[in-house]
Short mmCIF file of C-alpha atoms in Angstrom, two decimals:
data_model
loop_
_atom_site.label_atom_id
_atom_site.label_comp_id
_atom_site.label_asym_id
_atom_site.label_seq_id
_atom_site.Cartn_x
_atom_site.Cartn_y
_atom_site.Cartn_z
CA MET K 12 9.50 -2.37 -21.23
CA SER K 13 9.75 -4.25 -18.25
CA ARG K 14 8.38 -4.11 -14.55
CA ASP K 15 11.21 -4.04 -12.64
CA VAL K 16 11.22 -3.08 -8.32
CA HIS K 17 8.06 -1.72 -7.53
CA ASN K 18 6.71 -1.34 -4.05
CA GLY K 19 3.22 -1.67 -2.31
CA PRO K 20 1.63 -4.23 -0.18
CA THR K 21 1.96 -7.54 -1.83
CA ASP K 22 4.32 -8.87 -5.20
CA GLU K 23 0.49 -9.22 -7.47
CA PHE K 24 0.70 -4.81 -8.08
CA ALA K 25 3.27 -5.98 -10.63
CA GLN K 26 0.57 -7.60 -12.45
CA ALA K 27 -1.02 -3.94 -11.75
CA ARG K 28 1.13 -3.56 -14.83
CA GLY K 29 1.72 -6.84 -15.99
CA THR K 30 -1.54 -8.54 -16.82
CA ALA K 31 -2.86 -5.33 -18.44
CA TYR K 32 0.39 -5.91 -20.53
CA SER K 33 0.36 -9.25 -21.30
CA HIS K 34 -2.55 -10.87 -19.46
CA ASP K 35 -0.73 -13.76 -17.87
CA ALA K 36 -0.51 -13.53 -14.51
CA ASP K 37 3.63 -13.35 -14.12
CA ALA K 38 5.11 -12.16 -11.35
CA GLY K 39 2.73 -13.01 -7.29
CA GLU K 40 0.68 -15.65 -8.37
CA GLU K 41 -0.77 -17.53 -6.63
CA SER K 42 -1.57 -21.50 -6.99
CA ILE K 43 -5.03 -20.70 -5.10
CA GLU K 44 -7.88 -20.04 -7.08
CA ILE K 45 -8.70 -15.61 -6.84
CA GLN K 46 -11.84 -14.81 -5.58
CA GLN K 47 -14.15 -11.67 -5.52
CA LEU K 48 -15.09 -9.53 -2.95
CA PRO K 49 -19.56 -8.12 -2.53
CA LEU K 50 -18.32 -4.97 -3.98
CA ASP K 51 -16.24 -6.50 -7.25
CA SER K 52 -18.45 -5.69 -10.29
CA TRP K 53 -19.05 -2.30 -8.64
CA HIS K 54 -15.86 -1.15 -8.83
CA ARG K 55 -15.06 -2.84 -12.14
CA ALA K 56 -19.07 -0.06 -13.28
CA ARG K 57 -16.72 2.43 -11.86
CA GLY K 58 -13.50 1.69 -14.52
CA GLY K 59 -11.65 0.37 -10.97
CA ARG K 60 -8.25 -1.30 -12.19
CA MET K 61 -8.50 -5.25 -10.88
CA VAL K 62 -5.49 -6.73 -9.80
CA PRO K 63 -4.62 -9.58 -7.88
CA PHE K 64 -4.41 -9.53 -3.79
CA ALA K 65 -4.41 -11.33 -0.80
CA GLY K 66 -5.86 -13.66 -2.76
CA TYR K 67 -8.69 -11.22 -3.67
CA GLU K 68 -9.10 -9.01 -7.38
CA MET K 69 -9.65 -5.70 -5.78
CA PRO K 70 -9.31 -2.32 -7.51
CA VAL K 71 -5.05 -0.61 -7.09
CA GLN K 72 -6.95 2.18 -9.10
CA TYR K 73 -9.42 3.97 -10.94
CA GLU K 74 -8.93 7.29 -12.13
CA GLY K 75 -5.06 7.78 -10.24
CA ILE K 76 -2.77 7.29 -7.27
CA MET K 77 -2.12 10.42 -7.24
CA ALA K 78 -4.95 11.84 -8.77
CA GLU K 79 -7.14 9.76 -5.56
CA HIS K 80 -3.66 10.36 -3.15
CA LEU K 81 -4.93 13.64 -3.43
CA TRP K 82 -9.00 14.23 -2.96
CA THR K 83 -7.98 11.00 0.54
CA ARG K 84 -5.58 14.25 1.63
CA ALA K 85 -8.26 16.57 0.65
CA HIS K 86 -11.62 15.80 0.54
CA ALA K 87 -13.62 11.89 1.92
CA GLY K 88 -12.06 8.16 -0.28
CA LEU K 89 -13.80 5.41 -0.15
CA PHE K 90 -11.66 2.29 0.24
CA ASP K 91 -13.43 -1.42 -0.02
CA VAL K 92 -11.24 -4.05 2.95
CA SER K 93 -13.41 -6.87 2.77
CA HIS K 94 -10.24 -8.48 2.07
CA MET K 95 -8.79 -8.41 5.81
CA GLY K 96 -10.13 -10.68 8.42
CA GLN K 97 -12.90 -9.97 10.40
CA LEU K 98 -13.05 -12.03 13.46
CA LEU K 99 -15.95 -11.87 17.18
CA PHE K 100 -14.34 -13.84 20.58
CA SER K 101 -16.35 -14.55 23.20
CA GLY K 102 -15.96 -16.98 25.87
CA PRO K 103 -15.43 -16.46 29.82
CA ASP K 104 -12.20 -14.40 30.55
CA VAL K 105 -11.97 -13.68 26.90
CA ASP K 106 -10.03 -10.09 27.99
CA ALA K 107 -7.12 -11.89 29.20
CA GLU K 108 -7.29 -15.07 27.05
CA LEU K 109 -6.45 -12.39 24.17
CA GLU K 110 -4.04 -10.56 27.05
CA THR K 111 -1.58 -14.68 26.67
CA LEU K 112 -1.06 -13.13 22.57
CA LEU K 113 -1.57 -9.66 22.69
CA PRO K 114 1.10 -7.73 23.76
CA GLY K 115 -1.91 -4.74 24.35
CA ASP K 116 -3.93 -3.48 27.45
CA ILE K 117 -6.82 -5.94 26.59
CA LYS K 118 -8.50 -6.38 29.94
CA GLY K 119 -8.55 -2.62 30.48
CA LEU K 120 -10.67 -1.91 26.73
CA GLY K 121 -13.61 -0.05 28.02
CA ASP K 122 -16.85 -0.94 25.49
CA GLY K 123 -17.23 0.47 22.36
CA ARG K 124 -12.76 0.72 23.43
CA MET K 125 -10.55 -0.51 20.23
CA ARG K 126 -6.94 -1.06 20.37
CA TYR K 127 -3.91 -1.37 17.97
CA SER K 128 -2.04 -4.42 19.22
CA LEU K 129 0.09 -7.12 17.51
CA LEU K 130 -0.61 -10.85 17.43
CA LEU K 131 3.25 -11.43 18.91
CA ALA K 132 4.78 -15.63 17.38
CA GLU K 133 7.31 -17.63 20.95
CA ASN K 134 10.93 -15.73 19.74
CA GLY K 135 8.64 -12.70 19.94
CA GLY K 136 8.39 -11.57 16.58
CA ILE K 137 5.24 -10.61 14.88
CA HIS K 138 2.49 -12.99 13.48
CA ASP K 139 0.82 -10.00 11.91
CA ASP K 140 -0.49 -6.69 13.20
CA LEU K 141 -4.65 -5.85 14.44
CA MET K 142 -7.14 -3.90 15.55
CA VAL K 143 -9.41 -4.70 18.43
CA THR K 144 -12.45 -3.66 20.56
CA ARG K 145 -13.78 -4.59 23.28
CA LEU K 146 -17.51 -4.51 21.90
CA GLY K 147 -21.02 -3.99 24.73
CA GLN K 148 -24.50 -4.48 24.87
CA ASP K 149 -25.20 -3.19 21.74
CA ASN K 150 -23.66 -3.83 18.50
CA ALA K 151 -23.80 -4.77 14.98
CA PHE K 152 -23.04 -8.84 15.68
CA GLU K 153 -25.62 -10.03 17.94
CA ILE K 154 -22.50 -10.73 20.57
CA GLU K 155 -22.61 -10.72 24.36
CA ARG K 156 -21.67 -7.90 25.77
CA GLY K 157 -17.75 -8.29 26.79
CA ALA K 158 -16.76 -9.60 22.92
CA PHE K 159 -14.36 -8.91 20.60
CA TYR K 160 -14.01 -7.90 17.32
CA MET K 161 -10.68 -8.44 15.68
CA VAL K 162 -9.57 -6.51 12.09
CA VAL K 163 -6.16 -9.21 11.32
CA ASN K 164 -3.94 -8.38 7.88
CA GLY K 165 -6.39 -10.15 4.93
CA ALA K 166 -2.49 -11.48 3.84
CA THR K 167 -2.31 -13.41 6.34
CA LYS K 168 -5.75 -14.10 8.47
CA TRP K 169 -5.89 -17.98 7.22
CA ASP K 170 -2.01 -18.20 8.97
CA ASP K 171 -3.83 -15.81 11.43
CA LEU K 172 -6.82 -17.97 12.60
CA GLY K 173 -4.22 -21.44 12.83
CA VAL K 174 -2.71 -19.70 15.06
CA LEU K 175 -5.25 -17.92 17.21
CA ARG K 176 -6.81 -21.05 16.87
CA GLU K 177 -3.76 -23.52 18.90
CA HIS K 178 -3.11 -20.72 21.60
CA LEU K 179 -6.57 -20.46 22.72
CA PRO K 180 -8.36 -22.48 24.84
CA ASP K 181 -10.94 -24.23 23.31
CA GLU K 182 -13.68 -22.18 25.44
CA ILE K 183 -13.03 -19.24 23.68
CA SER K 184 -15.07 -19.37 20.44
CA ILE K 185 -13.52 -17.16 17.31
CA ASN K 186 -16.03 -16.26 14.94
CA HIS K 187 -14.15 -15.45 11.44
CA LEU K 188 -17.04 -12.36 9.39
CA ASP K 189 -16.91 -13.72 6.48
CA GLU K 190 -19.37 -12.97 4.92
CA GLN K 191 -18.72 -8.68 6.28
CA ALA K 192 -17.40 -6.21 4.19
CA LEU K 193 -15.45 -4.16 5.26
CA LEU K 194 -14.68 -0.04 3.64
CA ALA K 195 -12.79 2.84 4.98
CA LEU K 196 -13.89 6.56 4.28
CA GLN K 197 -10.92 9.23 5.05
CA GLY K 198 -9.90 12.66 4.67
CA PRO K 199 -11.00 15.66 6.13
CA GLU K 200 -14.26 16.23 5.02
CA ALA K 201 -15.24 12.02 6.41
CA VAL K 202 -17.36 12.52 8.80
CA THR K 203 -19.06 15.48 7.09
CA ALA K 204 -19.96 12.82 3.99
CA LEU K 205 -20.79 9.91 6.82
CA GLU K 206 -22.81 11.94 8.54
CA ARG K 207 -25.44 12.42 6.30
CA VAL K 208 -26.48 9.60 4.94
CA VAL K 209 -25.16 7.73 9.27
CA PRO K 210 -27.05 10.22 11.72
CA GLY K 211 -24.80 10.25 14.64
CA VAL K 212 -21.26 9.05 13.71
CA ALA K 213 -19.93 12.33 14.19
CA SER K 214 -20.26 11.71 17.77
CA LEU K 215 -17.31 8.75 17.61
CA VAL K 216 -13.92 9.64 18.54
CA PHE K 217 -10.71 8.87 17.04
CA MET K 218 -10.36 5.38 18.44
CA THR K 219 -13.89 4.71 19.33
CA ALA K 220 -17.35 2.13 17.77
CA ALA K 221 -20.19 2.00 17.56
CA ALA K 222 -23.20 -0.15 16.42
CA PHE K 223 -25.45 2.21 13.88
CA GLU K 224 -28.55 1.42 11.20
CA TRP K 225 -28.66 2.15 7.47
CA ASN K 226 -31.72 0.81 5.40
CA GLY K 227 -32.51 -1.59 8.06
CA ASN K 228 -28.23 -3.15 8.15
CA PRO K 229 -26.32 -2.69 11.14
CA LEU K 230 -23.27 -1.50 10.25
CA TRP K 231 -20.52 -1.68 12.68
CA VAL K 232 -18.62 1.97 12.73
CA SER K 233 -14.99 2.65 14.33
CA ARG K 234 -13.61 5.83 13.98
CA SER K 235 -10.18 4.50 13.22
CA GLY K 236 -8.09 4.09 10.06
CA TYR K 237 -5.34 3.53 8.11
CA THR K 238 -4.16 7.06 5.69
CA GLY K 239 -3.63 9.32 9.58
CA GLU K 240 -6.39 10.97 7.92
CA ASP K 241 -9.23 11.08 10.09
CA GLY K 242 -11.77 8.37 9.24
CA PHE K 243 -13.79 5.41 9.60
CA GLU K 244 -14.39 1.69 9.04
CA ILE K 245 -17.78 0.74 8.58
CA SER K 246 -18.15 -3.49 8.67
CA LEU K 247 -21.88 -4.90 7.18
CA PRO K 248 -23.65 -7.37 5.82
CA GLY K 249 -21.75 -7.95 2.04
CA ASP K 250 -25.44 -7.99 -0.14
CA ALA K 251 -25.42 -4.48 1.70
CA ALA K 252 -22.54 -3.55 1.07
CA GLU K 253 -22.77 -2.01 -2.88
CA ALA K 254 -26.02 -0.09 -2.46
CA PHE K 255 -23.91 1.64 0.75
CA ALA K 256 -21.35 2.66 -0.92
CA GLU K 257 -23.30 4.10 -3.98
CA ALA K 258 -24.90 6.18 -0.84
CA LEU K 259 -21.51 7.24 -0.02
CA CYS K 260 -20.00 7.75 -3.21
CA ALA K 261 -23.36 9.78 -3.58
CA GLN K 262 -21.48 12.30 -1.58
CA PRO K 263 -19.70 14.88 -3.39
CA GLU K 264 -16.73 15.31 -1.28
CA VAL K 265 -16.24 11.06 -1.38
CA ARG K 266 -14.33 9.06 -4.10
CA PRO K 267 -14.05 5.95 -4.66
CA ILE K 268 -9.97 4.88 -3.81
CA GLY K 269 -8.00 1.71 -5.00
CA LEU K 270 -5.14 0.31 -2.77
CA GLY K 271 -2.70 2.31 -4.56
CA ALA K 272 -3.61 5.20 -3.47
CA ARG K 273 -3.30 3.78 -0.23
CA ASP K 274 0.22 2.40 0.27
CA SER K 275 1.13 6.07 -0.21
CA LEU K 276 -1.05 7.23 2.41
CA ARG K 277 0.08 5.05 4.92
CA LEU K 278 3.40 5.69 4.19
CA GLU K 279 3.40 9.07 4.66
CA ALA K 280 1.27 9.04 7.81
CA GLY K 281 4.51 6.55 8.61
CA LEU K 282 2.23 3.12 9.54
CA PRO K 283 4.19 0.05 9.19
CA LEU K 284 3.43 -2.54 6.75
CA TYR K 285 2.62 -6.05 7.23
CA GLY K 286 5.02 -8.30 4.99
CA HIS K 287 6.66 -4.94 3.84
CA ASP K 288 8.20 -2.95 7.25
CA LEU K 289 6.40 -5.41 10.10
CA ASP K 290 7.24 -9.88 9.33
CA LEU K 291 8.65 -12.95 12.16
CA GLU K 292 11.90 -11.43 12.34
CA THR K 293 11.21 -8.21 13.46
CA THR K 294 10.10 -7.12 16.94
CA PRO K 295 8.00 -4.46 18.53
CA LEU K 296 10.88 -2.71 19.30
CA ALA K 297 12.82 -2.58 16.81
CA ALA K 298 9.56 -1.90 14.57
CA ASP K 299 9.79 1.77 16.75
CA LEU K 300 6.05 -0.15 17.35
CA GLY K 301 6.62 -0.09 22.05
CA PHE K 302 2.95 2.07 22.52
CA ALA K 303 1.40 -1.53 20.94
CA LEU K 304 2.72 -2.74 24.81
CA SER K 305 1.19 -1.10 28.17
CA LYS K 306 3.22 -0.02 30.88
CA ARG K 307 1.05 -3.06 33.23
CA ARG K 308 2.17 -5.57 29.85
CA ARG K 309 5.49 -4.86 30.14
CA GLU K 310 5.41 -5.33 33.54
CA GLU K 311 3.83 -8.54 34.30
CA GLY K 312 4.64 -10.57 31.21
CA GLY K 313 2.03 -13.54 30.14
CA PHE K 314 2.55 -12.18 25.81
CA PRO K 315 4.42 -14.75 23.94
CA GLY K 316 8.89 -13.84 23.54
CA HIS K 317 8.07 -11.24 26.71
CA ALA K 318 11.65 -12.09 28.15
CA ARG K 319 13.53 -11.35 24.90
CA ILE K 320 11.42 -7.84 24.02
CA MET K 321 11.57 -6.68 28.11
CA GLN K 322 15.99 -7.88 26.79
CA GLU K 323 15.53 -5.71 23.54
CA ARG K 324 14.21 -3.42 26.33
CA GLU K 325 17.08 -2.99 28.28
CA GLY K 326 19.59 -3.43 25.69
CA GLY K 327 18.20 -0.73 23.34
CA GLY K 328 18.15 -3.12 20.43
CA ILE K 329 20.63 -3.17 17.50
CA VAL K 330 18.65 -1.49 14.46
CA LYS K 331 14.49 0.04 14.16
CA ARG K 332 12.44 1.17 11.86
CA VAL K 333 12.58 4.66 10.54
CA GLY K 334 11.92 7.05 8.30
CA LEU K 335 13.40 8.56 5.03
CA ILE K 336 13.36 11.79 2.89
CA VAL K 337 15.03 10.77 -0.26
CA GLU K 338 17.44 13.44 -1.98
CA GLY K 339 16.38 14.25 -5.44
CA ARG K 340 13.39 13.20 -7.12
CA GLN K 341 14.20 9.22 -7.80
CA PRO K 342 12.38 6.82 -5.18
CA VAL K 343 14.32 3.83 -3.50
CA ARG K 344 12.13 1.41 -2.63
CA GLU K 345 11.31 -1.62 -0.99
CA GLY K 346 14.73 -4.09 -0.63
CA ALA K 347 17.31 -1.41 -1.25
CA ALA K 348 20.56 -2.21 0.88
CA VAL K 349 21.07 1.07 3.11
CA VAL K 350 24.33 0.81 3.53
CA ASP K 351 27.31 2.01 5.41
CA ALA K 352 31.42 3.98 3.97
CA ASP K 353 32.60 1.38 3.17
CA GLY K 354 29.80 -0.07 1.05
CA THR K 355 28.99 -2.72 3.22
CA GLU K 356 25.10 -3.32 3.71
CA VAL K 357 24.22 -2.74 6.91
CA GLY K 358 20.00 -1.91 6.76
CA LYS K 359 17.65 -2.34 4.73
CA VAL K 360 14.65 0.31 3.14
CA THR K 361 11.39 -1.61 3.69
CA SER K 362 8.72 0.74 2.46
CA GLY K 363 9.34 3.37 -0.34
CA GLY K 364 8.05 5.01 -3.13
CA PHE K 365 7.29 8.60 -4.07
CA ALA K 366 4.83 10.96 -1.33
CA PRO K 367 2.34 12.73 -3.69
CA SER K 368 1.60 14.99 -0.35
CA VAL K 369 5.28 15.07 0.77
CA GLU K 370 6.14 15.66 -3.68
CA LYS K 371 9.88 13.93 -2.56
CA PRO K 372 10.92 10.38 -2.11
CA ILE K 373 9.89 8.58 0.92
CA ALA K 374 10.68 5.83 2.43
CA MET K 375 10.90 3.02 5.82
CA ALA K 376 14.14 1.48 7.13
CA TYR K 377 15.77 -0.37 9.09
CA VAL K 378 18.77 0.95 10.02
CA PRO K 379 21.27 0.33 13.36
CA VAL K 380 20.16 2.24 16.16
CA ALA K 381 23.10 4.49 16.25
CA LEU K 382 22.11 5.52 12.99
CA ALA K 383 17.99 6.58 14.17
CA ALA K 384 18.09 9.26 15.04
CA PRO K 385 16.59 11.87 12.88
CA GLY K 386 19.00 14.15 11.24
CA THR K 387 21.05 11.30 11.14
CA ARG K 388 22.44 11.05 6.64
CA ILE K 389 21.82 7.73 5.29
CA THR K 390 23.59 6.13 2.07
CA LEU K 391 21.08 3.82 0.25
CA ALA K 392 21.36 1.36 -3.06
CA GLN K 393 19.63 0.90 -5.46
CA ARG K 394 20.29 -1.53 -8.78
CA GLY K 395 23.70 0.03 -8.19
CA LYS K 396 23.11 3.35 -7.74
CA VAL K 397 24.18 5.59 -4.95
CA HIS K 398 21.18 7.76 -3.49
CA HIS K 399 21.21 9.37 -0.09
CA ALA K 400 18.88 10.41 2.24
CA GLU K 401 17.68 12.10 5.83
CA VAL K 402 16.00 10.83 9.36
CA VAL K 403 12.89 12.41 9.51
CA GLN K 404 10.49 11.54 12.72
CA MET K 405 7.22 10.00 11.17
CA PRO K 406 5.03 11.15 9.96
CA PHE K 407 5.81 12.34 7.04
CA VAL K 408 2.61 14.00 6.69
CA PRO K 409 0.76 15.56 10.56
CA HIS K 410 -1.69 13.39 11.56
CA ARG K 411 -5.15 14.25 12.06
CA TYR K 412 -6.58 12.15 13.55
CA VAL K 413 -10.21 13.47 16.19
CA ARG K 414 -9.59 13.05 19.41
CA LYS K 415 -11.34 13.51 22.85
CA GLY K 416 -11.94 17.15 23.41
CA SER K 417 -10.87 18.06 20.27
CA MET Q 28 10.02 10.61 -41.12
CA SER Q 29 8.63 7.41 -40.25
CA ARG Q 30 7.71 5.78 -36.13
CA TYR Q 31 7.99 2.45 -35.16
CA PHE Q 32 5.98 0.04 -32.12
CA THR Q 33 7.20 -2.31 -30.51
CA GLU Q 34 6.40 -5.07 -28.16
CA ASP Q 35 7.96 -3.62 -25.74
CA HIS Q 36 4.96 -0.48 -26.08
CA GLU Q 37 7.99 1.77 -26.89
CA TRP Q 38 8.69 3.69 -29.86
CA LEU Q 39 10.36 5.32 -32.37
CA ASP Q 40 10.36 8.26 -34.79
CA VAL Q 41 13.91 7.32 -37.40
CA ASP Q 42 14.59 10.68 -39.91
CA GLY Q 43 17.19 10.09 -41.30
CA ASP Q 44 20.07 7.94 -39.10
CA VAL Q 45 18.25 9.24 -35.77
CA ALA Q 46 15.33 7.49 -34.08
CA THR Q 47 13.78 9.50 -30.88
CA VAL Q 48 11.84 7.28 -28.78
CA GLY Q 49 9.98 6.76 -26.10
CA ILE Q 50 6.34 4.93 -24.53
CA THR Q 51 3.32 4.22 -26.52
CA ASP Q 52 0.12 5.91 -24.70
CA TYR Q 53 -0.72 2.80 -24.19
CA ALA Q 54 2.23 1.87 -21.28
CA GLN Q 55 2.18 5.39 -19.88
CA SER Q 56 -1.68 4.79 -19.43
CA GLN Q 57 -1.07 1.47 -17.78
CA LEU Q 58 2.38 2.63 -15.58
CA GLY Q 59 -0.82 6.27 -14.27
CA ASP Q 60 1.80 8.64 -12.21
CA ILE Q 61 4.93 8.63 -13.18
CA VAL Q 62 7.48 10.49 -11.13
CA PHE Q 63 10.52 9.85 -12.79
CA VAL Q 64 12.81 9.39 -15.38
CA GLU Q 65 16.20 8.72 -15.76
CA THR Q 66 17.46 8.80 -19.52
CA PRO Q 67 20.97 7.45 -20.78
CA GLU Q 68 24.13 10.13 -21.14
CA GLU Q 69 24.80 10.88 -24.54
CA GLY Q 70 27.43 9.05 -25.65
CA LYS Q 71 26.27 5.36 -24.56
CA THR Q 72 26.14 2.39 -26.58
CA VAL Q 73 23.42 0.42 -26.63
CA SER Q 74 22.82 -3.18 -27.58
CA LYS Q 75 19.13 -4.10 -29.43
CA GLY Q 76 17.36 -5.05 -25.72
CA ASP Q 77 19.72 -3.34 -23.21
CA ASP Q 78 18.54 -1.70 -20.74
CA ALA Q 79 18.58 2.21 -21.87
CA ALA Q 80 16.02 3.99 -19.54
CA VAL Q 81 14.29 4.25 -15.51
CA VAL Q 82 10.56 5.03 -15.09
CA GLU Q 83 9.39 5.32 -12.19
CA SER Q 84 5.97 5.49 -11.56
CA VAL Q 85 3.61 5.99 -7.55
CA LYS Q 86 3.99 2.41 -7.34
CA ALA Q 87 6.72 0.78 -9.72
CA ALA Q 88 9.82 0.64 -11.85
CA SER Q 89 10.24 -0.09 -14.62
CA ASP Q 90 12.87 -0.53 -17.73
CA VAL Q 91 12.85 0.97 -20.98
CA TYR Q 92 14.88 -0.84 -23.45
CA ALA Q 93 17.18 0.25 -26.00
CA PRO Q 94 13.85 -0.73 -29.24
CA VAL Q 95 17.54 -0.42 -32.19
CA ALA Q 96 21.18 -1.12 -30.53
CA GLY Q 97 23.16 2.63 -31.71
CA THR Q 98 25.00 5.17 -30.25
CA VAL Q 99 22.47 7.64 -27.52
CA ILE Q 100 23.23 11.61 -28.60
CA GLU Q 101 20.59 12.99 -26.10
CA GLY Q 102 18.66 12.39 -23.29
CA ASN Q 103 15.39 14.52 -23.28
CA ALA Q 104 15.69 16.80 -20.09
CA ALA Q 105 12.97 18.03 -19.84
CA LEU Q 106 11.47 15.06 -17.99
CA ALA Q 107 14.48 15.87 -15.20
CA ASP Q 108 11.60 18.76 -14.16
CA ASN Q 109 8.47 17.92 -15.56
CA PRO Q 110 8.60 13.55 -15.80
CA ALA Q 111 4.51 14.21 -15.41
CA LEU Q 112 5.34 15.16 -19.72
CA VAL Q 113 5.14 10.73 -20.49
CA ASN Q 114 1.60 10.94 -19.46
CA GLU Q 115 -0.10 14.13 -20.55
CA ASP Q 116 2.61 14.04 -24.11
CA PRO Q 117 3.69 10.60 -24.47
CA GLU Q 118 4.50 9.96 -27.92
CA GLY Q 119 5.76 13.39 -28.54
CA GLU Q 120 7.46 16.25 -25.70
CA GLY Q 121 7.90 13.29 -23.55
CA TRP Q 122 10.29 11.35 -25.46
CA PHE Q 123 13.38 10.00 -23.32
CA PHE Q 124 16.32 9.68 -26.22
CA LYS Q 125 17.22 9.83 -28.64
CA LEU Q 126 20.23 7.64 -31.07
CA THR Q 127 21.97 7.19 -34.01
CA LEU Q 128 21.21 4.27 -35.29
CA ALA Q 129 24.09 1.19 -36.10
CA ASP Q 130 22.04 -0.89 -38.09
CA ALA Q 131 19.17 -0.35 -40.18
CA GLY Q 132 18.27 -3.16 -40.45
CA GLU Q 133 17.16 -3.46 -37.39
CA LEU Q 134 13.71 -1.98 -37.87
CA ASP Q 135 13.03 -4.40 -40.01
CA GLY Q 136 11.82 -6.43 -36.88
CA LEU Q 137 9.70 -3.88 -35.53
CA MET Q 138 5.95 -2.84 -36.43
CA ASP Q 139 4.18 -0.10 -37.36
CA GLU Q 140 1.32 1.82 -36.35
CA ALA Q 141 -1.84 -0.26 -36.88
CA ALA Q 142 0.33 -3.00 -36.50
CA TYR Q 143 0.77 -1.54 -33.16
CA GLU Q 144 -2.97 -1.05 -32.30
CA ASP Q 145 -3.96 -4.92 -33.52
CA PHE Q 146 -1.80 -5.78 -30.84
CA VAL Q 147 -2.14 -3.53 -28.06
CA SER Q 148 -5.37 -4.61 -29.03
CA LYS Q 149 -5.45 -8.21 -28.67
CA LEU Q 150 -3.88 -7.65 -24.90
#
């Protein structure tokens, strides 16, 4: 048997099997030294199968991806996402300065409010996707009110830091919180479990954040996530992460969940993954992320790629990211071609796999806009075999975020 | 009936000139949840090392090679509706295909159970 194709956050997923079979690293090996995160030994003690990912050893699964995925949809799953970059920005007019790189309304964010945004390149391509939060007086980072907290992808954080440092004025301080752990607790029972451990979190609503304390440790808790479920992301000092993870997993609703299920959950939720569904070649509109461009910013501009993005908006674009349900049972994965009637490649599958909650293979693909309407039948080619799929509205599984007033 | 193993984590049960082929318990445990298996068509001739089947887990697709040369006489139809059989009973009900051996001599290069267990223990 051999590893052939796969879909996951990076090639390093291949090593979930590759190393296990052979112990010699194959695809995706990086020359940089693989580092350990604060919860490393905790994952191993819980049976996590560790694989190199984004420069760190990370758990791809514990009991199995399918069971972990379904557990998260029904109860609460604990994800270690400490590989992600946590950054603080402070200084004069920091919100206006961030707006020179991000197309969202950052000035309009209230204290403890957060937004999904994009770090854009000059040509309108995407350096990274991220979450940005305005900090109030009471925050867990001992920083002044009006500073910003940002979470960026692990595999891109060093490049992002370069871009940010290069373009932001020297008066803006960027603090990379590389001693902080980041945990995500996701699922319909996440609020019940976390409220028991950290009283008060239930008062948060989707896309808001606040400071809490646990055993004398400052926590920064946001009601957000990457699974489509209700849930929280908790930033805390790395040296407290193990005890806190243990306290969460002591709750009957909570089990640790690996990166494998994180990927299948986000795919079902229709959420794009940087490096796969988004990259420097994709623009926000093609990626169907128009919501990240707020009205004021579209009109005013002042962010990289504004002219090109507005042009694309007028012209309707050429390709668009869509969701696909694949006929049959065989998954169609990243790299498969979208083909026209003559078999000519007209698009690409950027994520794909078997969806445990949908019980069907699903995918995300960039297709010509003429083929992007829900209900359109699409032909795919993968490893010499033709598959058929239908364009569907995403998410594949309804989001269950707990919004204000709900 | 003798059972042989390959370094690619396949097993073969040989009965006369017919071999039943599947993947080992170790292989299924490494693959994780199996969601799709494509078995070869009846009548397909394969050389040793040819791609003979595809097994897909939630995460990845893997090829299963023909451990010996031969002609396929049957694919396991049960796997179409229940690919999880490979996880549940990899070295029994979860078999992949049967073939008639082209050259029984090819079996000499394969491992027996004890040798395979030893091989896996060193991984």
